[in-house]
Tab-separated table of C-alpha atoms and ligand atoms in Angstrom:
chain	number	residue	atom	x	y	z
A	1	MET	CA	111.008	102.335	110.924
A	2	GLU	CA	110.391	105.779	111.891
A	3	LYS	CA	108.088	106.353	114.574
A	4	LYS	CA	104.310	107.145	113.550
A	5	LYS	CA	103.493	110.946	113.437
A	6	GLY	CA	100.611	112.258	115.251
A	7	ARG	CA	99.066	115.912	115.151
A	8	PHE	CA	102.003	117.263	117.155
A	9	GLU	CA	104.719	116.003	114.875
A	10	LEU	CA	102.691	117.503	112.095
A	11	GLN	CA	102.253	120.809	113.823
A	12	LYS	CA	106.186	120.647	114.426
A	13	MET	CA	106.707	120.008	110.805
A	14	LYS	CA	104.840	123.317	109.843
A	15	ASP	CA	106.814	125.339	112.822
A	16	ALA	CA	109.821	124.020	111.240
A	17	LYS	CA	109.007	124.861	107.971
A	18	GLN	CA	109.280	121.005	106.757
A	19	LYS	CA	106.651	120.143	103.953
A	20	ALA	CA	104.444	117.013	104.705
A	21	VAL	CA	103.757	114.459	102.025
A	22	TRP	CA	100.352	113.189	101.909
A	23	ILE	CA	98.649	110.992	99.526
A	24	THR	CA	95.444	109.225	98.923
A	25	ALA	CA	95.204	105.391	99.256
A	26	TYR	CA	91.952	103.301	99.016
A	27	ASP	CA	93.266	99.700	99.492
A	28	TYR	CA	95.892	97.489	100.932
A	29	TRP	CA	98.587	97.141	98.316
A	30	THR	CA	98.709	100.989	97.836
A	31	ALA	CA	98.775	101.942	101.498
A	32	GLN	CA	101.581	99.433	102.099
A	33	PHE	CA	103.557	101.229	99.239
A	34	ALA	CA	102.836	104.497	100.573
A	35	GLU	CA	104.013	103.578	104.108
A	36	LYS	CA	107.118	101.812	102.730
A	37	VAL	CA	108.123	105.220	101.264
A	38	GLY	CA	107.559	107.136	104.573
A	39	VAL	CA	104.593	109.372	103.321
A	40	ASP	CA	103.541	111.474	106.479
A	41	MET	CA	99.808	111.032	105.869
A	42	ILE	CA	97.465	108.787	103.845
A	43	LEU	CA	93.881	109.883	103.124
A	44	VAL	CA	91.336	107.473	102.298
A	45	GLY	CA	89.434	109.732	100.141
A	46	ASP	CA	85.773	109.839	99.052
A	47	SER	CA	87.507	110.069	95.604
A	48	LEU	CA	87.249	106.184	95.934
A	49	GLY	CA	84.080	106.687	94.401
A	50	MET	CA	85.631	107.726	91.023
A	51	CYS	CA	89.011	105.902	91.379
A	52	VAL	CA	87.776	102.687	92.685
A	53	TYR	CA	83.908	102.312	92.001
A	54	GLY	CA	83.798	104.289	88.773
A	55	TYR	CA	81.136	106.768	89.677
A	56	GLU	CA	81.160	110.111	87.980
A	57	GLY	CA	81.568	112.108	91.275
A	58	THR	CA	81.743	111.479	95.113
A	59	ILE	CA	78.054	111.870	95.890
A	60	PRO	CA	76.978	108.228	95.742
A	61	VAL	CA	79.929	107.247	98.094
A	62	THR	CA	78.590	105.704	101.431
A	63	MET	CA	79.649	105.388	105.100
A	64	GLU	CA	80.139	101.693	104.672
A	65	GLN	CA	82.390	102.143	101.675
A	66	CYS	CA	84.613	104.631	103.540
A	67	ILE	CA	84.782	102.600	106.543
A	68	CYS	CA	85.683	99.520	104.702
A	69	HIS	CA	88.618	101.212	102.559
A	70	CYS	CA	89.866	102.676	105.727
A	71	GLU	CA	90.122	99.100	107.441
A	72	ALA	CA	92.262	97.877	104.505
A	73	VAL	CA	94.571	101.044	104.477
A	74	ARG	CA	94.910	100.650	108.356
A	75	ARG	CA	95.948	97.169	108.031
A	76	ALA	CA	98.535	98.093	105.559
A	77	ALA	CA	99.902	100.995	107.244
A	78	PRO	CA	99.802	100.732	110.942
A	79	ASN	CA	102.593	103.099	111.187
A	80	THR	CA	101.383	106.098	109.181
A	81	PHE	CA	98.869	109.028	109.912
A	82	VAL	CA	95.509	107.939	108.383
A	83	VAL	CA	92.667	110.189	107.950
A	84	GLY	CA	89.023	108.972	106.858
A	85	ASP	CA	87.055	111.126	104.687
A	86	MET	CA	83.476	111.887	105.655
A	87	PRO	CA	81.236	111.026	102.703
A	88	PHE	CA	78.208	113.192	101.424
A	89	LEU	CA	75.420	113.277	103.805
A	90	SER	CA	77.345	111.811	106.689
A	91	TYR	CA	77.564	115.133	108.344
A	92	GLN	CA	75.567	117.803	106.285
A	93	VAL	CA	72.241	117.126	108.229
A	94	ASN	CA	72.871	117.916	111.956
A	95	ASP	CA	75.845	118.017	114.315
A	96	ASP	CA	74.698	114.730	115.990
A	97	ASP	CA	74.913	112.685	112.757
A	98	ALA	CA	78.295	114.409	112.126
A	99	VAL	CA	79.637	113.463	115.819
A	100	ARG	CA	78.208	109.688	115.243
A	101	ASN	CA	79.522	109.170	111.694
A	102	ALA	CA	83.137	110.782	112.739
A	103	GLY	CA	83.217	108.361	115.578
A	104	ARG	CA	82.493	105.404	113.256
A	105	PHE	CA	85.814	105.907	111.386
A	106	PHE	CA	87.527	106.013	114.787
A	107	LYS	CA	85.735	102.876	116.202
A	108	GLU	CA	85.778	100.782	113.358
A	109	ALA	CA	88.656	101.693	111.351
A	110	SER	CA	91.333	103.144	113.851
A	111	VAL	CA	91.921	106.415	111.657
A	112	ASP	CA	93.768	109.091	113.365
A	113	ALA	CA	91.664	112.177	111.920
A	114	ILE	CA	88.805	112.586	109.679
A	115	LYS	CA	88.287	115.357	107.010
A	116	LEU	CA	84.932	117.194	105.693
A	117	GLU	CA	84.231	119.813	103.242
A	118	GLY	CA	83.010	123.291	103.772
A	119	GLY	CA	83.791	126.657	105.198
A	120	ARG	CA	81.755	128.616	107.786
A	121	ARG	CA	78.564	126.522	106.893
A	122	VAL	CA	79.940	123.451	108.648
A	123	ILE	CA	81.556	125.481	111.780
A	124	SER	CA	79.181	123.910	114.226
A	125	ARG	CA	79.795	120.169	112.816
A	126	ILE	CA	83.682	120.685	113.264
A	127	ARG	CA	83.474	122.171	116.746
A	128	ALA	CA	81.006	119.156	117.809
A	129	ILE	CA	83.388	116.668	116.322
A	130	ALA	CA	86.332	118.327	118.027
A	131	ASP	CA	84.342	118.588	121.272
A	132	GLY	CA	83.930	114.823	120.988
A	133	GLY	CA	87.690	114.544	121.305
A	134	MET	CA	88.374	113.421	117.622
A	135	LEU	CA	90.903	115.451	115.216
A	136	VAL	CA	89.277	117.078	112.405
A	137	ILE	CA	90.804	118.431	109.113
A	138	GLY	CA	88.890	121.006	107.217
A	139	HIS	CA	88.717	121.401	103.450
A	140	ILE	CA	87.982	124.627	101.324
A	141	GLY	CA	88.189	125.778	97.849
A	142	LEU	CA	87.011	123.207	95.714
A	143	THR	CA	84.971	121.172	97.273
A	144	PRO	CA	84.022	118.012	95.341
A	145	GLN	CA	80.653	117.077	97.123
A	146	SER	CA	79.461	120.621	96.382
A	147	SER	CA	80.559	120.766	93.054
A	148	GLY	CA	76.858	121.306	91.700
A	149	GLN	CA	76.649	124.701	93.651
A	150	LEU	CA	80.011	125.718	92.500
A	151	GLY	CA	79.276	125.127	88.861
A	152	GLY	CA	81.485	121.912	88.248
A	153	PHE	CA	84.972	120.841	89.344
A	154	LYS	CA	86.482	124.528	88.954
A	155	ALA	CA	89.087	126.415	90.592
A	156	GLN	CA	88.022	128.739	93.367
A	157	GLY	CA	88.725	132.073	95.192
A	158	ARG	CA	90.351	133.670	91.769
A	159	THR	CA	88.719	136.833	92.754
A	160	ALA	CA	89.562	139.344	95.647
A	161	GLU	CA	85.881	138.957	96.836
A	162	THR	CA	85.894	134.947	96.785
A	163	ALA	CA	89.406	134.763	98.152
A	164	MET	CA	88.465	136.927	101.077
A	165	GLU	CA	85.440	134.404	101.684
A	166	LEU	CA	88.146	131.577	101.543
A	167	ILE	CA	90.404	133.461	104.221
A	168	GLU	CA	87.193	134.246	106.617
A	169	ASP	CA	86.370	130.369	106.098
A	170	ALA	CA	89.947	129.180	107.056
A	171	LYS	CA	90.403	131.411	110.196
A	172	ALA	CA	86.615	130.237	111.226
A	173	ILE	CA	87.840	126.455	110.780
A	174	GLN	CA	90.868	127.105	112.901
A	175	GLU	CA	88.784	128.698	115.387
A	176	ALA	CA	86.407	126.051	115.400
A	177	GLY	CA	88.884	123.347	116.629
A	178	ALA	CA	90.364	121.722	113.328
A	179	PHE	CA	93.732	120.849	113.614
A	180	ALA	CA	94.687	121.233	109.989
A	181	LEU	CA	93.293	122.674	106.792
A	182	LEU	CA	93.099	121.307	103.013
A	183	VAL	CA	92.905	124.029	100.664
A	184	GLU	CA	92.106	122.684	97.092
A	185	ALA	CA	92.126	124.463	93.410
A	186	VAL	CA	92.998	127.699	94.708
A	187	PRO	CA	95.604	130.358	93.266
A	188	PRO	CA	98.805	129.819	95.024
A	189	GLU	CA	98.869	133.644	96.134
A	190	VAL	CA	95.365	132.865	98.164
A	191	CYS	CA	97.024	129.791	99.674
A	192	LYS	CA	100.075	131.492	100.848
A	193	ILE	CA	98.040	134.079	102.875
A	194	ILE	CA	95.796	131.238	104.470
A	195	ARG	CA	98.907	129.556	105.361
A	196	ASP	CA	100.586	132.542	106.708
A	197	ALA	CA	97.175	133.670	108.670
A	198	LEU	CA	96.735	130.301	110.348
A	199	THR	CA	98.888	128.750	113.169
A	200	ILE	CA	97.651	125.015	111.968
A	201	PRO	CA	99.243	123.044	109.326
A	202	VAL	CA	97.454	124.286	105.785
A	203	TYR	CA	97.829	121.605	102.898
A	204	SER	CA	97.373	122.012	99.336
A	205	ILE	CA	96.070	120.168	96.725
A	206	GLY	CA	96.189	122.084	93.521
A	207	ALA	CA	96.901	125.319	95.615
A	208	GLY	CA	100.506	125.883	94.804
A	209	VAL	CA	103.970	125.262	96.813
A	210	ASP	CA	103.539	127.900	99.627
A	211	ALA	CA	101.660	125.489	101.863
A	212	ASP	CA	102.890	123.303	104.786
A	213	GLY	CA	102.552	119.857	102.764
A	214	GLN	CA	101.094	118.535	99.342
A	215	LEU	CA	98.291	116.055	98.838
A	216	MET	CA	97.676	114.199	95.664
A	217	ILE	CA	95.356	111.516	94.613
A	218	VAL	CA	97.713	108.229	94.155
A	219	SER	CA	95.441	107.152	90.945
A	220	ASP	CA	96.649	110.407	89.211
A	221	VAL	CA	100.402	110.145	90.464
A	222	LEU	CA	100.407	106.618	89.316
A	223	GLY	CA	98.693	107.247	85.950
A	224	ILE	CA	95.936	104.825	86.542
A	225	PHE	CA	92.732	107.014	86.686
A	226	GLN	CA	91.793	107.675	83.069
A	227	ALA	CA	88.599	109.684	83.018
A	228	PHE	CA	90.075	113.298	83.314
A	229	THR	CA	93.308	114.609	84.619
A	230	PRO	CA	92.811	118.178	86.602
A	231	LYS	CA	95.286	120.964	85.659
A	232	PHE	CA	97.366	120.659	89.037
A	233	VAL	CA	98.242	116.752	88.730
A	234	LYS	CA	101.673	115.739	87.889
A	235	ARG	CA	101.966	112.126	87.033
A	236	TYR	CA	105.081	109.998	88.288
A	237	ALA	CA	104.119	107.027	86.300
A	238	ASN	CA	102.108	105.605	83.588
A	239	LEU	CA	100.727	102.524	85.169
A	240	ALA	CA	97.588	102.530	83.013
A	241	GLU	CA	99.823	101.596	80.123
A	242	GLU	CA	101.952	99.010	82.104
A	243	ILE	CA	98.733	97.052	83.049
A	244	VAL	CA	97.284	97.232	79.807
A	245	ARG	CA	100.676	95.838	78.254
A	246	ALA	CA	100.615	93.119	80.728
A	247	LEU	CA	97.021	91.822	80.574
A	248	ALA	CA	97.039	91.874	76.879
A	249	SER	CA	100.356	89.531	76.729
A	250	TYR	CA	98.655	87.226	79.275
A	251	SER	CA	95.586	87.207	76.996
A	252	GLU	CA	97.854	86.294	74.179
A	253	ASP	CA	99.716	83.484	76.058
A	254	VAL	CA	96.387	81.829	77.107
A	255	ARG	CA	94.848	82.161	73.822
A	256	LYS	CA	97.960	80.446	72.105
A	257	GLY	CA	98.717	77.865	74.773
A	258	ALA	CA	102.179	79.518	75.562
A	259	PHE	CA	100.640	79.632	79.419
A	260	PRO	CA	101.235	78.083	81.991
A	261	GLU	CA	104.628	76.346	81.203
A	262	PRO	CA	105.984	73.342	82.744
A	263	VAL	CA	107.473	75.629	85.519
A	264	HIS	CA	104.225	76.745	86.590
A	265	CYS	CA	102.668	73.464	87.199
A	266	TYR	CA	102.772	70.678	90.143
A	267	LYS	CA	104.547	67.582	89.446
A	268	MET	CA	102.737	64.306	90.333
A	269	VAL	CA	104.589	62.260	93.027
A	270	GLU	CA	107.392	60.000	91.335
A	271	GLY	CA	105.953	56.585	89.921
A	272	GLU	CA	102.251	57.651	90.845
A	273	LEU	CA	101.217	58.430	87.067
A	274	PRO	CA	101.691	55.053	85.854
A	275	LYS	CA	99.695	53.679	88.723
A	276	LEU	CA	96.763	56.344	88.178
A	277	GLU	CA	96.786	55.156	84.380
A	278	LYS	CA	96.951	51.351	85.516
A	279	ALA	CA	93.832	52.189	87.624
A	280	LEU	CA	92.106	53.744	84.868
A	281	LYS	CA	92.484	50.843	82.473
A	282	GLY	CA	91.182	48.816	85.095
A	283	LYS	CA	87.986	50.458	85.383
B	1	KIV	O1	88.469	112.615	98.206
B	1	KIV	C1	89.684	113.060	97.999
B	1	KIV	O2	90.574	112.518	97.676
B	1	KIV	C2	89.737	114.409	98.523
B	1	KIV	C3	90.806	114.999	97.570
B	1	KIV	C4	90.060	115.449	96.344
B	1	KIV	C5	91.203	116.262	98.184
B	1	KIV	O3	89.009	114.919	99.332
C-alpha cells in the first residue's frame, strides 16, 4: 500500500507537474473503492445534500451530516487525504464560528483538511482557520452555496472583468494561508492563469485540464445521480441502469417465488425435523 499523502506530497506533485486525482465520497463503500484505486484525495462534499439526501441544493446541509459522513469515509479510507466540506452557515457568520466548526471536522472525523467557498470576502475566515493550525482549501468560481447570488449553477469568469476578480480572489486566498485552491466551472484559460500565478496546488472541477489535478463528484462519474448532469461531467459507468435492473429482477423473483432457492436456506440438523413434527402432533 502506498504511503498516505499529506500537503507536502500534494505540493511536490504540483511542482513535478503530476496531476492529482480527487473525487468525492460520502459513505463507507464508495470511499473504500476510492482508496483501493489509489486516488490522491477524497472530498466529503456538501454535495451530499443532493447526492445522498435528495435536497435541491447544498443550503440545508448541516454540520452534523457532514461530520457523520466524514467519519464513515475516514473509517473506509484511513490512508487517503480526506477533505471535509464546510456547510452553509458553518463559517459565514464570523471567524470564531469558522474556527470552531472547522475544528470539529478534525477532532470528530480526523479529516486532513477542510474546504470552504468564497474569495476575498472569506479571507479572514481562511486566515483564522489556518492560524488555528488547520489545513484549508479555498473554492472559487461556481460556489454552490451562493448559487442564488450567482443566478443559478452557472459558469463564472467568462468576461475579462469577472476573470480578473477570480484571479485576485485566488491570490488573496493563497496569501491568507490556504494550502490549495479549487476552481469550479470556469473557462480553462482562466484556470490556467490562476494555476500559473499561484505556488499552491490549483485543482479544477469543470475548469479544464490546465490544473494541478481534477475533482469529480462520484455520483456523476458512476452515473448514479439523475437530477441533472453539468456540462463538465464525464460518466465512466451507468450504475443507475445496473441498479434498476438488479432491483427489478429481485422484485420479479420474490413475486413469483423464485427467490430464495434451497441454496440460500439454512438446513435443520439431520434427524431434527421428524422430532419436531412428532412434538407438534403431541400438542
Ligand atoms: O460539495 C462538493 O462536492 C463540492 C464540489 C461541487 C466542488 O464542493
